[in-house]
C-alpha positions as a Python dict, from the first residue, in 0.01 Angstrom:
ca = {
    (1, 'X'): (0, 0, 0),
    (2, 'X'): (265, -207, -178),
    (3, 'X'): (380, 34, -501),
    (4, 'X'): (549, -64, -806),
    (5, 'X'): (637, 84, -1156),
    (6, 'X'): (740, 28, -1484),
    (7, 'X'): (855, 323, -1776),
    (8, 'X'): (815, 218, -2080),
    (9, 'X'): (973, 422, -2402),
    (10, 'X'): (730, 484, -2693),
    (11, 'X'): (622, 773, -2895),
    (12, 'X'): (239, 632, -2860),
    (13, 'X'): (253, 651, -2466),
    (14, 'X'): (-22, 883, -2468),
    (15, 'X'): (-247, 659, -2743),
    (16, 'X'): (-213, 336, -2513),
    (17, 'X'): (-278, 491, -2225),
    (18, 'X'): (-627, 584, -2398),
    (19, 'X'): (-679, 271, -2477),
    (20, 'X'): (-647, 126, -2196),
    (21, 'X'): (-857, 351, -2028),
    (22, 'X'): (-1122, 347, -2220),
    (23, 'X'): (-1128, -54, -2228),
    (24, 'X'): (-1177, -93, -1862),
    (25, 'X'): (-1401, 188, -1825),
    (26, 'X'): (-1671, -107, -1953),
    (27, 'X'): (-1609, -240, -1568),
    (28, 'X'): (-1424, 23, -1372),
    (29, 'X'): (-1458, 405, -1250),
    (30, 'X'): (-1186, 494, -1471),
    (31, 'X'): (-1074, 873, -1474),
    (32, 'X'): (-812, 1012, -1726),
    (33, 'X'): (-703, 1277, -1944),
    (34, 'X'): (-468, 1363, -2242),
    (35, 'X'): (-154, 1292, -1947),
    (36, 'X'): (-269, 1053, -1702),
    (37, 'X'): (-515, 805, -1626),
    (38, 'X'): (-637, 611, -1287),
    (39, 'X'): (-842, 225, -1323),
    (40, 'X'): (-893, 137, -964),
    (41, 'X'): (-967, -196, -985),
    (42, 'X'): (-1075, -213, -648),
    (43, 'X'): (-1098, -4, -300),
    (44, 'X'): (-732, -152, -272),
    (45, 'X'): (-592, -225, -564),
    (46, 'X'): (-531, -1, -894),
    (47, 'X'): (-323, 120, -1189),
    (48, 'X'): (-207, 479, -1206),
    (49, 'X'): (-88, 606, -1562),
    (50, 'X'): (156, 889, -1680),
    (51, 'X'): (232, 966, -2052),
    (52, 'X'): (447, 1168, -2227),
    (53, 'X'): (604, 1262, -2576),
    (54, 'X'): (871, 978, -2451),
    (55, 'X'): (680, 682, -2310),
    (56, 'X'): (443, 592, -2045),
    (57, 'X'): (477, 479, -1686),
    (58, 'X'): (236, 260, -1487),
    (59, 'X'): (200, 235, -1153),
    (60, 'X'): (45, -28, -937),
    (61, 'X'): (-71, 7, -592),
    (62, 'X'): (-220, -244, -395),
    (63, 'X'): (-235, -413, -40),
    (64, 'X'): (-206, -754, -139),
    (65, 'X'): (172, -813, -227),
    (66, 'X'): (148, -1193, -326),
    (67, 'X'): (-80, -1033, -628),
    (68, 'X'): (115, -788, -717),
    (69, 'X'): (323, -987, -1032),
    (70, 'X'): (-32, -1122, -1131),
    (71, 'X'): (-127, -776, -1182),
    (72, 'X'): (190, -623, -1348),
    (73, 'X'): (150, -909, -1590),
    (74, 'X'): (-238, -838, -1664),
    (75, 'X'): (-144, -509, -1712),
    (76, 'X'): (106, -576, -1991),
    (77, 'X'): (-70, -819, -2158),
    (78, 'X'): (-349, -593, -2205),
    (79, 'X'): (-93, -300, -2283),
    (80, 'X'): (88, -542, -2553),
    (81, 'X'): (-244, -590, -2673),
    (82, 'X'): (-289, -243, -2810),
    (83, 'X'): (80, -187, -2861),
    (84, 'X'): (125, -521, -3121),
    (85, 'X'): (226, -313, -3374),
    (86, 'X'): (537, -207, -3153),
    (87, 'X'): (817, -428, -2998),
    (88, 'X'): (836, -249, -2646),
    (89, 'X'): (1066, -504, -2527),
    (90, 'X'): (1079, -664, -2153),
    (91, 'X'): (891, -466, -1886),
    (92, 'X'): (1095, -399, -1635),
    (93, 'X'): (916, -285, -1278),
    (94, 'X'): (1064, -180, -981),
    (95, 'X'): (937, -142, -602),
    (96, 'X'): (857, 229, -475),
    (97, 'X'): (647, 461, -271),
}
């Protein structure tokens, strides 16, 4: 699996990562709870979430690395959807395990 995450700094991690949980849940298994959420997209490809008092991080694993910006950016559009009240700035994500 190809991994790669962004943090982003907001005092409404927690609400976004709600929302965006509960929007794909209309077309994915989603699981999640007041901390973290999962949207697997597919058997090999899918978003894992982490929020805090301080922000929220996403994390994207999948196999298929020449889709891998394609995703980050459908998952910040959709994130900048619920967030339009807030600037949070460029999304900056970085390769990991």
């Amino acid at each position: 699996m190809i991994v790669s995450s962004a943090r982003i700094a907001t005092p409404n991690g927690r609400r976004y990562m709600t929302q965006l949980c509960k929007h794909w849940a209309h077309k994915f298994e989603v699981a999640y709870d007041e901390n973290q959420g999962l949207v697997p997209f597919s058997p090999d490809r899918r978003c894992r979430m982490a929020a805090d008092a301080e922000g929220l991080t996403l994390t994207i694993e999948m196999e298929d690395a020449e889709q891998m910006e394609r995703m980050q950016a459908v998952v910040i559009d959709h994130l900048k959807r619920f967030a339009f009240r807030e600037d949070l700035g460029e999304v900056a994500w970085t390769a990991g395990s």
